[in-house]
């Protein structure tokens, strides 16, 4: 996955475009960037990111039960370090 | 003030391995990321982009899975595994309030002097009374 920094966008192409993207993603939605009638990119808001992480972890745990075992031990452990 | 950041001992080893492998650029970005998570946890909001681990485990138990995962899960599902899933959910619930268990990912941590991007997933617990955030497991993802 390629990540585009909104801070970089602001520096490189200006405040207006960055603001437009930020507004498009308000309400945790997905947003698409089009050019010449073609889809160029799809952007994910926080809820879409959360859903994607949820699905990937679900996939990981469903296909690798050893991880469930490991997580159980880790979440029950009180052996904490800084 | 940000929550205090701790590591489960084995998780600390996993993070140290990643830092040793990918060098100073990753160390800096990783530390900034986890410090930002600790600051967000303090504001008592949901961490940005964080998935709820308890909900994921419940989805496994109730088989609220996308159809392509049902076959995979059915292949592995066994009584001991179901018990382990229930035990993690119990561990999370028994400590609540104030416990939260979440999963976060970053896919753009710069490694090897920013020559490559490293993707990392962290399993975290957040204690709103002790005001700490504990990294329970860290894993590198294929990127």
PDB file of N, CA and C in Angstrom, chain B residues 6-98:
ATOM      1  N   UNK B   6       4.062   0.535  27.654  1.00  0.00           N
ATOM      2  CA  UNK B   6       4.756  -0.668  28.122  1.00  0.00           C
ATOM      3  C   UNK B   6       4.715  -1.728  27.032  1.00  0.00           C
ATOM      4  N   UNK B   7       5.548  -2.743  27.228  1.00  0.00           N
ATOM      5  CA  UNK B   7       5.554  -3.884  26.310  1.00  0.00           C
ATOM      6  C   UNK B   7       5.423  -5.170  27.104  1.00  0.00           C
ATOM      7  N   UNK B   8       4.635  -6.085  26.619  1.00  0.00           N
ATOM      8  CA  UNK B   8       4.701  -7.449  27.132  1.00  0.00           C
ATOM      9  C   UNK B   8       6.108  -7.924  26.750  1.00  0.00           C
ATOM     10  N   UNK B   9       6.770  -8.685  27.616  1.00  0.00           N
ATOM     11  CA  UNK B   9       8.204  -8.953  27.435  1.00  0.00           C
ATOM     12  C   UNK B   9       8.546  -9.523  26.041  1.00  0.00           C
ATOM     13  N   UNK B  10       7.754 -10.477  25.555  1.00  0.00           N
ATOM     14  CA  UNK B  10       8.051 -11.061  24.245  1.00  0.00           C
ATOM     15  C   UNK B  10       7.791 -10.059  23.109  1.00  0.00           C
ATOM     16  N   UNK B  11       6.782  -9.215  23.300  1.00  0.00           N
ATOM     17  CA  UNK B  11       6.490  -8.197  22.284  1.00  0.00           C
ATOM     18  C   UNK B  11       7.653  -7.213  22.186  1.00  0.00           C
ATOM     19  N   UNK B  12       8.273  -6.929  23.338  1.00  0.00           N
ATOM     20  CA  UNK B  12       9.433  -6.029  23.344  1.00  0.00           C
ATOM     21  C   UNK B  12      10.540  -6.612  22.453  1.00  0.00           C
ATOM     22  N   UNK B  13      10.725  -7.934  22.562  1.00  0.00           N
ATOM     23  CA  UNK B  13      11.727  -8.610  21.737  1.00  0.00           C
ATOM     24  C   UNK B  13      11.404  -8.490  20.252  1.00  0.00           C
ATOM     25  N   UNK B  14      10.118  -8.592  19.922  1.00  0.00           N
ATOM     26  CA  UNK B  14       9.717  -8.484  18.510  1.00  0.00           C
ATOM     27  C   UNK B  14       9.985  -7.080  17.965  1.00  0.00           C
ATOM     28  N   UNK B  15       9.688  -6.074  18.795  1.00  0.00           N
ATOM     29  CA  UNK B  15       9.903  -4.695  18.347  1.00  0.00           C
ATOM     30  C   UNK B  15      11.408  -4.400  18.249  1.00  0.00           C
ATOM     31  N   UNK B  16      12.172  -4.897  19.218  1.00  0.00           N
ATOM     32  CA  UNK B  16      13.627  -4.692  19.182  1.00  0.00           C
ATOM     33  C   UNK B  16      14.222  -5.322  17.920  1.00  0.00           C
ATOM     34  N   UNK B  17      13.726  -6.509  17.561  1.00  0.00           N
ATOM     35  CA  UNK B  17      14.210  -7.179  16.343  1.00  0.00           C
ATOM     36  C   UNK B  17      13.932  -6.307  15.109  1.00  0.00           C
ATOM     37  N   UNK B  18      12.715  -5.761  15.030  1.00  0.00           N
ATOM     38  CA  UNK B  18      12.365  -4.903  13.887  1.00  0.00           C
ATOM     39  C   UNK B  18      13.264  -3.668  13.842  1.00  0.00           C
ATOM     40  N   UNK B  19      13.480  -3.067  15.024  1.00  0.00           N
ATOM     41  CA  UNK B  19      14.310  -1.855  15.071  1.00  0.00           C
ATOM     42  C   UNK B  19      15.752  -2.174  14.678  1.00  0.00           C
ATOM     43  N   UNK B  20      16.271  -3.303  15.179  1.00  0.00           N
ATOM     44  CA  UNK B  20      17.651  -3.694  14.839  1.00  0.00           C
ATOM     45  C   UNK B  20      17.779  -4.011  13.348  1.00  0.00           C
ATOM     46  N   UNK B  21      16.730  -4.609  12.793  1.00  0.00           N
ATOM     47  CA  UNK B  21      16.782  -5.016  11.386  1.00  0.00           C
ATOM     48  C   UNK B  21      16.709  -3.813  10.453  1.00  0.00           C
ATOM     49  N   UNK B  22      15.814  -2.873  10.756  1.00  0.00           N
ATOM     50  CA  UNK B  22      15.539  -1.800   9.785  1.00  0.00           C
ATOM     51  C   UNK B  22      16.173  -0.459  10.136  1.00  0.00           C
ATOM     52  N   UNK B  23      16.843  -0.380  11.273  1.00  0.00           N
ATOM     53  CA  UNK B  23      17.685   0.784  11.544  1.00  0.00           C
ATOM     54  C   UNK B  23      16.975   2.028  12.043  1.00  0.00           C
ATOM     55  N   UNK B  24      17.772   3.103  12.064  1.00  0.00           N
ATOM     56  CA  UNK B  24      17.386   4.335  12.728  1.00  0.00           C
ATOM     57  C   UNK B  24      16.132   4.990  12.140  1.00  0.00           C
ATOM     58  N   UNK B  25      15.963   4.888  10.818  1.00  0.00           N
ATOM     59  CA  UNK B  25      14.783   5.528  10.216  1.00  0.00           C
ATOM     60  C   UNK B  25      13.497   4.887  10.753  1.00  0.00           C
ATOM     61  N   UNK B  26      13.524   3.565  10.923  1.00  0.00           N
ATOM     62  CA  UNK B  26      12.345   2.884  11.466  1.00  0.00           C
ATOM     63  C   UNK B  26      12.186   3.186  12.949  1.00  0.00           C
ATOM     64  N   UNK B  27      13.302   3.214  13.672  1.00  0.00           N
ATOM     65  CA  UNK B  27      13.244   3.506  15.115  1.00  0.00           C
ATOM     66  C   UNK B  27      12.519   4.832  15.347  1.00  0.00           C
ATOM     67  N   UNK B  28      12.932   5.855  14.575  1.00  0.00           N
ATOM     68  CA  UNK B  28      12.362   7.195  14.750  1.00  0.00           C
ATOM     69  C   UNK B  28      10.853   7.188  14.427  1.00  0.00           C
ATOM     70  N   UNK B  29      10.504   6.624  13.262  1.00  0.00           N
ATOM     71  CA  UNK B  29       9.099   6.630  12.849  1.00  0.00           C
ATOM     72  C   UNK B  29       8.243   5.772  13.779  1.00  0.00           C
ATOM     73  N   UNK B  30       8.790   4.634  14.215  1.00  0.00           N
ATOM     74  CA  UNK B  30       8.042   3.753  15.115  1.00  0.00           C
ATOM     75  C   UNK B  30       7.772   4.471  16.442  1.00  0.00           C
ATOM     76  N   UNK B  31       8.833   5.116  16.984  1.00  0.00           N
ATOM     77  CA  UNK B  31       8.671   5.803  18.272  1.00  0.00           C
ATOM     78  C   UNK B  31       7.664   6.952  18.165  1.00  0.00           C
ATOM     79  N   UNK B  32       7.712   7.675  17.045  1.00  0.00           N
ATOM     80  CA  UNK B  32       6.736   8.763  16.852  1.00  0.00           C
ATOM     81  C   UNK B  32       5.313   8.202  16.796  1.00  0.00           C
ATOM     82  N   UNK B  33       5.169   7.081  16.100  1.00  0.00           N
ATOM     83  CA  UNK B  33       3.842   6.442  15.951  1.00  0.00           C
ATOM     84  C   UNK B  33       3.298   6.010  17.312  1.00  0.00           C
ATOM     85  N   UNK B  34       4.124   5.273  18.077  1.00  0.00           N
ATOM     86  CA  UNK B  34       3.616   4.757  19.355  1.00  0.00           C
ATOM     87  C   UNK B  34       3.397   5.891  20.366  1.00  0.00           C
ATOM     88  N   UNK B  35       4.232   6.941  20.286  1.00  0.00           N
ATOM     89  CA  UNK B  35       3.998   8.091  21.169  1.00  0.00           C
ATOM     90  C   UNK B  35       2.670   8.771  20.819  1.00  0.00           C
ATOM     91  N   UNK B  36       2.379   8.843  19.509  1.00  0.00           N
ATOM     92  CA  UNK B  36       1.112   9.447  19.074  1.00  0.00           C
ATOM     93  C   UNK B  36      -0.066   8.591  19.547  1.00  0.00           C
ATOM     94  N   UNK B  37       0.099   7.262  19.503  1.00  0.00           N
ATOM     95  CA  UNK B  37      -0.967   6.368  19.985  1.00  0.00           C
ATOM     96  C   UNK B  37      -1.205   6.585  21.478  1.00  0.00           C
ATOM     97  N   UNK B  38      -0.091   6.717  22.214  1.00  0.00           N
ATOM     98  CA  UNK B  38      -0.203   6.930  23.673  1.00  0.00           C
ATOM     99  C   UNK B  38      -0.896   8.256  23.964  1.00  0.00           C
ATOM    100  N   UNK B  39      -0.634   9.265  23.152  1.00  0.00           N
ATOM    101  CA  UNK B  39      -1.278  10.574  23.346  1.00  0.00           C
ATOM    102  C   UNK B  39      -2.766  10.485  23.004  1.00  0.00           C
ATOM    103  N   UNK B  40      -3.089   9.757  21.930  1.00  0.00           N
ATOM    104  CA  UNK B  40      -4.497   9.586  21.544  1.00  0.00           C
ATOM    105  C   UNK B  40      -5.271   8.807  22.604  1.00  0.00           C
ATOM    106  N   UNK B  41      -4.619   7.783  23.165  1.00  0.00           N
ATOM    107  CA  UNK B  41      -5.283   6.966  24.191  1.00  0.00           C
ATOM    108  C   UNK B  41      -5.670   7.842  25.367  1.00  0.00           C
ATOM    109  N   UNK B  42      -4.818   8.816  25.679  1.00  0.00           N
ATOM    110  CA  UNK B  42      -5.074   9.696  26.807  1.00  0.00           C
ATOM    111  C   UNK B  42      -6.324  10.551  26.583  1.00  0.00           C
ATOM    112  N   UNK B  43      -6.615  10.848  25.330  1.00  0.00           N
ATOM    113  CA  UNK B  43      -7.792  11.680  25.068  1.00  0.00           C
ATOM    114  C   UNK B  43      -9.071  10.844  25.154  1.00  0.00           C
ATOM    115  N   UNK B  44      -8.901   9.547  25.469  1.00  0.00           N
ATOM    116  CA  UNK B  44     -10.030   8.631  25.674  1.00  0.00           C
ATOM    117  C   UNK B  44     -10.899   8.475  24.435  1.00  0.00           C
ATOM    118  N   UNK B  45     -10.289   8.726  23.279  1.00  0.00           N
ATOM    119  CA  UNK B  45     -11.011   8.509  22.026  1.00  0.00           C
ATOM    120  C   UNK B  45     -10.573   7.174  21.468  1.00  0.00           C
ATOM    121  N   UNK B  46     -11.321   6.689  20.484  1.00  0.00           N
ATOM    122  CA  UNK B  46     -10.866   5.499  19.776  1.00  0.00           C
ATOM    123  C   UNK B  46      -9.603   5.859  19.010  1.00  0.00           C
ATOM    124  N   UNK B  47      -8.628   4.961  19.035  1.00  0.00           N
ATOM    125  CA  UNK B  47      -7.415   5.242  18.282  1.00  0.00           C
ATOM    126  C   UNK B  47      -7.752   5.245  16.800  1.00  0.00           C
ATOM    127  N   UNK B  48      -7.139   6.176  16.102  1.00  0.00           N
ATOM    128  CA  UNK B  48      -7.427   6.327  14.686  1.00  0.00           C
ATOM    129  C   UNK B  48      -7.120   5.045  13.902  1.00  0.00           C
ATOM    130  N   UNK B  49      -8.135   4.524  13.225  1.00  0.00           N
ATOM    131  CA  UNK B  49      -7.931   3.338  12.386  1.00  0.00           C
ATOM    132  C   UNK B  49      -7.758   2.038  13.149  1.00  0.00           C
ATOM    133  N   UNK B  50      -8.048   2.064  14.460  1.00  0.00           N
ATOM    134  CA  UNK B  50      -7.840   0.851  15.266  1.00  0.00           C
ATOM    135  C   UNK B  50      -9.048  -0.070  15.206  1.00  0.00           C
ATOM    136  N   UNK B  51      -8.795  -1.355  14.978  1.00  0.00           N
ATOM    137  CA  UNK B  51      -9.872  -2.341  14.991  1.00  0.00           C
ATOM    138  C   UNK B  51     -10.028  -2.894  16.404  1.00  0.00           C
ATOM    139  N   UNK B  52     -11.259  -3.259  16.753  1.00  0.00           N
ATOM    140  CA  UNK B  52     -11.564  -3.774  18.087  1.00  0.00           C
ATOM    141  C   UNK B  52     -11.303  -5.292  18.107  1.00  0.00           C
ATOM    142  N   UNK B  53     -10.308  -5.716  18.897  1.00  0.00           N
ATOM    143  CA  UNK B  53      -9.916  -7.131  18.899  1.00  0.00           C
ATOM    144  C   UNK B  53     -11.028  -8.040  19.432  1.00  0.00           C
ATOM    145  N   UNK B  54     -11.751  -7.539  20.433  1.00  0.00           N
ATOM    146  CA  UNK B  54     -12.834  -8.338  21.013  1.00  0.00           C
ATOM    147  C   UNK B  54     -13.884  -8.655  19.939  1.00  0.00           C
ATOM    148  N   UNK B  55     -14.188  -7.652  19.120  1.00  0.00           N
ATOM    149  CA  UNK B  55     -15.191  -7.832  18.058  1.00  0.00           C
ATOM    150  C   UNK B  55     -14.676  -8.831  17.007  1.00  0.00           C
ATOM    151  N   UNK B  56     -13.390  -8.766  16.712  1.00  0.00           N
ATOM    152  CA  UNK B  56     -12.813  -9.699  15.732  1.00  0.00           C
ATOM    153  C   UNK B  56     -12.951 -11.131  16.246  1.00  0.00           C
ATOM    154  N   UNK B  57     -12.629 -11.340  17.528  1.00  0.00           N
ATOM    155  CA  UNK B  57     -12.711 -12.683  18.113  1.00  0.00           C
ATOM    156  C   UNK B  57     -14.165 -13.169  18.163  1.00  0.00           C
ATOM    157  N   UNK B  58     -15.066 -12.235  18.467  1.00  0.00           N
ATOM    158  CA  UNK B  58     -16.493 -12.607  18.467  1.00  0.00           C
ATOM    159  C   UNK B  58     -16.934 -13.021  17.072  1.00  0.00           C
ATOM    160  N   UNK B  59     -16.455 -12.311  16.063  1.00  0.00           N
ATOM    161  CA  UNK B  59     -16.806 -12.664  14.680  1.00  0.00           C
ATOM    162  C   UNK B  59     -16.310 -14.069  14.340  1.00  0.00           C
ATOM    163  N   UNK B  60     -15.140 -14.430  14.868  1.00  0.00           N
ATOM    164  CA  UNK B  60     -14.613 -15.780  14.631  1.00  0.00           C
ATOM    165  C   UNK B  60     -15.515 -16.823  15.286  1.00  0.00           C
ATOM    166  N   UNK B  61     -15.905 -16.550  16.530  1.00  0.00           N
ATOM    167  CA  UNK B  61     -16.718 -17.517  17.274  1.00  0.00           C
ATOM    168  C   UNK B  61     -18.110 -17.683  16.677  1.00  0.00           C
ATOM    169  N   UNK B  62     -18.668 -16.572  16.224  1.00  0.00           N
ATOM    170  CA  UNK B  62     -20.028 -16.650  15.682  1.00  0.00           C
ATOM    171  C   UNK B  62     -20.009 -16.897  14.174  1.00  0.00           C
ATOM    172  N   UNK B  63     -18.791 -17.040  13.642  1.00  0.00           N
ATOM    173  CA  UNK B  63     -18.591 -17.279  12.201  1.00  0.00           C
ATOM    174  C   UNK B  63     -19.235 -16.199  11.343  1.00  0.00           C
ATOM    175  N   UNK B  64     -19.128 -14.972  11.856  1.00  0.00           N
ATOM    176  CA  UNK B  64     -19.554 -13.822  11.061  1.00  0.00           C
ATOM    177  C   UNK B  64     -18.393 -13.478  10.136  1.00  0.00           C
ATOM    178  N   UNK B  65     -18.148 -14.367   9.217  1.00  0.00           N
ATOM    179  CA  UNK B  65     -16.957 -14.233   8.382  1.00  0.00           C
ATOM    180  C   UNK B  65     -17.348 -14.042   6.927  1.00  0.00           C
ATOM    181  N   UNK B  66     -16.496 -13.361   6.169  1.00  0.00           N
ATOM    182  CA  UNK B  66     -16.730 -13.336   4.728  1.00  0.00           C
ATOM    183  C   UNK B  66     -16.713 -14.776   4.212  1.00  0.00           C
ATOM    184  N   UNK B  67     -17.478 -15.067   3.173  1.00  0.00           N
ATOM    185  CA  UNK B  67     -17.664 -16.463   2.744  1.00  0.00           C
ATOM    186  C   UNK B  67     -16.344 -17.177   2.447  1.00  0.00           C
ATOM    187  N   UNK B  68     -15.370 -16.446   1.884  1.00  0.00           N
ATOM    188  CA  UNK B  68     -14.115 -17.130   1.551  1.00  0.00           C
ATOM    189  C   UNK B  68     -13.318 -17.527   2.792  1.00  0.00           C
ATOM    190  N   UNK B  69     -13.621 -16.918   3.917  1.00  0.00           N
ATOM    191  CA  UNK B  69     -12.891 -17.266   5.157  1.00  0.00           C
ATOM    192  C   UNK B  69     -13.558 -18.420   5.914  1.00  0.00           C
ATOM    193  N   UNK B  70     -14.821 -18.655   5.618  1.00  0.00           N
ATOM    194  CA  UNK B  70     -15.535 -19.692   6.384  1.00  0.00           C
ATOM    195  C   UNK B  70     -14.893 -21.068   6.206  1.00  0.00           C
ATOM    196  N   UNK B  71     -14.499 -21.370   4.975  1.00  0.00           N
ATOM    197  CA  UNK B  71     -13.885 -22.673   4.716  1.00  0.00           C
ATOM    198  C   UNK B  71     -12.547 -22.777   5.439  1.00  0.00           C
ATOM    199  N   UNK B  72     -11.760 -21.715   5.351  1.00  0.00           N
ATOM    200  CA  UNK B  72     -10.452 -21.711   6.018  1.00  0.00           C
ATOM    201  C   UNK B  72     -10.618 -21.930   7.514  1.00  0.00           C
ATOM    202  N   UNK B  73     -11.530 -21.159   8.105  1.00  0.00           N
ATOM    203  CA  UNK B  73     -11.755 -21.237   9.544  1.00  0.00           C
ATOM    204  C   UNK B  73     -12.276 -22.620   9.929  1.00  0.00           C
ATOM    205  N   UNK B  74     -13.191 -23.175   9.120  1.00  0.00           N
ATOM    206  CA  UNK B  74     -13.761 -24.497   9.414  1.00  0.00           C
ATOM    207  C   UNK B  74     -12.667 -25.567   9.442  1.00  0.00           C
ATOM    208  N   UNK B  75     -11.654 -25.369   8.608  1.00  0.00           N
ATOM    209  CA  UNK B  75     -10.560 -26.341   8.540  1.00  0.00           C
ATOM    210  C   UNK B  75      -9.772 -26.383   9.859  1.00  0.00           C
ATOM    211  N   UNK B  76      -9.621 -25.235  10.474  1.00  0.00           N
ATOM    212  CA  UNK B  76      -8.793 -25.155  11.686  1.00  0.00           C
ATOM    213  C   UNK B  76      -9.593 -25.264  12.981  1.00  0.00           C
ATOM    214  N   UNK B  77     -10.865 -24.941  12.874  1.00  0.00           N
ATOM    215  CA  UNK B  77     -11.670 -24.795  14.098  1.00  0.00           C
ATOM    216  C   UNK B  77     -11.666 -26.086  14.923  1.00  0.00           C
ATOM    217  N   UNK B  78     -11.405 -25.933  16.180  1.00  0.00           N
ATOM    218  CA  UNK B  78     -11.415 -27.093  17.065  1.00  0.00           C
ATOM    219  C   UNK B  78     -11.822 -26.606  18.453  1.00  0.00           C
ATOM    220  N   UNK B  79     -12.212 -27.541  19.291  1.00  0.00           N
ATOM    221  CA  UNK B  79     -12.670 -27.150  20.641  1.00  0.00           C
ATOM    222  C   UNK B  79     -11.608 -26.356  21.412  1.00  0.00           C
ATOM    223  N   UNK B  80     -10.336 -26.826  21.444  1.00  0.00           N
ATOM    224  CA  UNK B  80      -9.337 -26.054  22.194  1.00  0.00           C
ATOM    225  C   UNK B  80      -9.161 -24.632  21.657  1.00  0.00           C
ATOM    226  N   UNK B  81      -9.272 -24.510  20.339  1.00  0.00           N
ATOM    227  CA  UNK B  81      -9.097 -23.187  19.729  1.00  0.00           C
ATOM    228  C   UNK B  81     -10.249 -22.251  20.101  1.00  0.00           C
ATOM    229  N   UNK B  82     -11.458 -22.808  20.066  1.00  0.00           N
ATOM    230  CA  UNK B  82     -12.634 -22.026  20.457  1.00  0.00           C
ATOM    231  C   UNK B  82     -12.471 -21.582  21.912  1.00  0.00           C
ATOM    232  N   UNK B  83     -11.977 -22.504  22.756  1.00  0.00           N
ATOM    233  CA  UNK B  83     -11.760 -22.170  24.167  1.00  0.00           C
ATOM    234  C   UNK B  83     -10.738 -21.049  24.320  1.00  0.00           C
ATOM    235  N   UNK B  84      -9.701 -21.096  23.481  1.00  0.00           N
ATOM    236  CA  UNK B  84      -8.675 -20.044  23.562  1.00  0.00           C
ATOM    237  C   UNK B  84      -9.252 -18.688  23.156  1.00  0.00           C
ATOM    238  N   UNK B  85     -10.074 -18.705  22.102  1.00  0.00           N
ATOM    239  CA  UNK B  85     -10.738 -17.464  21.672  1.00  0.00           C
ATOM    240  C   UNK B  85     -11.587 -16.911  22.820  1.00  0.00           C
ATOM    241  N   UNK B  86     -12.362 -17.814  23.438  1.00  0.00           N
ATOM    242  CA  UNK B  86     -13.228 -17.392  24.553  1.00  0.00           C
ATOM    243  C   UNK B  86     -12.392 -16.858  25.707  1.00  0.00           C
ATOM    244  N   UNK B  87     -11.237 -17.497  25.929  1.00  0.00           N
ATOM    245  CA  UNK B  87     -10.378 -17.083  27.051  1.00  0.00           C
ATOM    246  C   UNK B  87      -9.830 -15.674  26.824  1.00  0.00           C
ATOM    247  N   UNK B  88      -9.468 -15.353  25.571  1.00  0.00           N
ATOM    248  CA  UNK B  88      -8.962 -13.985  25.325  1.00  0.00           C
ATOM    249  C   UNK B  88     -10.094 -12.983  25.533  1.00  0.00           C
ATOM    250  N   UNK B  89     -11.280 -13.321  25.009  1.00  0.00           N
ATOM    251  CA  UNK B  89     -12.425 -12.411  25.198  1.00  0.00           C
ATOM    252  C   UNK B  89     -12.692 -12.222  26.700  1.00  0.00           C
ATOM    253  N   UNK B  90     -12.618 -13.331  27.449  1.00  0.00           N
ATOM    254  CA  UNK B  90     -12.849 -13.243  28.896  1.00  0.00           C
ATOM    255  C   UNK B  90     -11.783 -12.378  29.560  1.00  0.00           C
ATOM    256  N   UNK B  91     -10.532 -12.571  29.136  1.00  0.00           N
ATOM    257  CA  UNK B  91      -9.436 -11.784  29.726  1.00  0.00           C
ATOM    258  C   UNK B  91      -9.660 -10.295  29.490  1.00  0.00           C
ATOM    259  N   UNK B  92     -10.143  -9.964  28.294  1.00  0.00           N
ATOM    260  CA  UNK B  92     -10.402  -8.553  27.976  1.00  0.00           C
ATOM    261  C   UNK B  92     -11.589  -8.041  28.800  1.00  0.00           C
ATOM    262  N   UNK B  93     -12.675  -8.855  28.818  1.00  0.00           N
ATOM    263  CA  UNK B  93     -13.894  -8.398  29.509  1.00  0.00           C
ATOM    264  C   UNK B  93     -13.727  -8.339  31.027  1.00  0.00           C
ATOM    265  N   UNK B  94     -12.981  -9.304  31.565  1.00  0.00           N
ATOM    266  CA  UNK B  94     -12.816  -9.340  33.021  1.00  0.00           C
ATOM    267  C   UNK B  94     -12.071  -8.127  33.556  1.00  0.00           C
ATOM    268  N   UNK B  95     -11.265  -7.538  32.689  1.00  0.00           N
ATOM    269  CA  UNK B  95     -10.502  -6.375  33.143  1.00  0.00           C
ATOM    270  C   UNK B  95     -11.235  -5.076  32.827  1.00  0.00           C
ATOM    271  N   UNK B  96     -12.432  -5.217  32.215  1.00  0.00           N
ATOM    272  CA  UNK B  96     -13.162  -4.009  31.844  1.00  0.00           C
ATOM    273  C   UNK B  96     -14.258  -3.718  32.841  1.00  0.00           C
ATOM    274  N   UNK B  97     -14.666  -2.474  33.091  1.00  0.00           N
ATOM    275  CA  UNK B  97     -13.860  -1.361  32.664  1.00  0.00           C
ATOM    276  C   UNK B  97     -12.569  -1.310  33.490  1.00  0.00           C
ATOM    277  N   UNK B  98     -11.514  -0.893  32.966  1.00  0.00           N
ATOM    278  CA  UNK B  98     -11.326   0.107  31.921  1.00  0.00           C
ATOM    279  C   UNK B  98     -10.535  -0.427  30.723  1.00  0.00           C
TER     280      UNK B  98
END
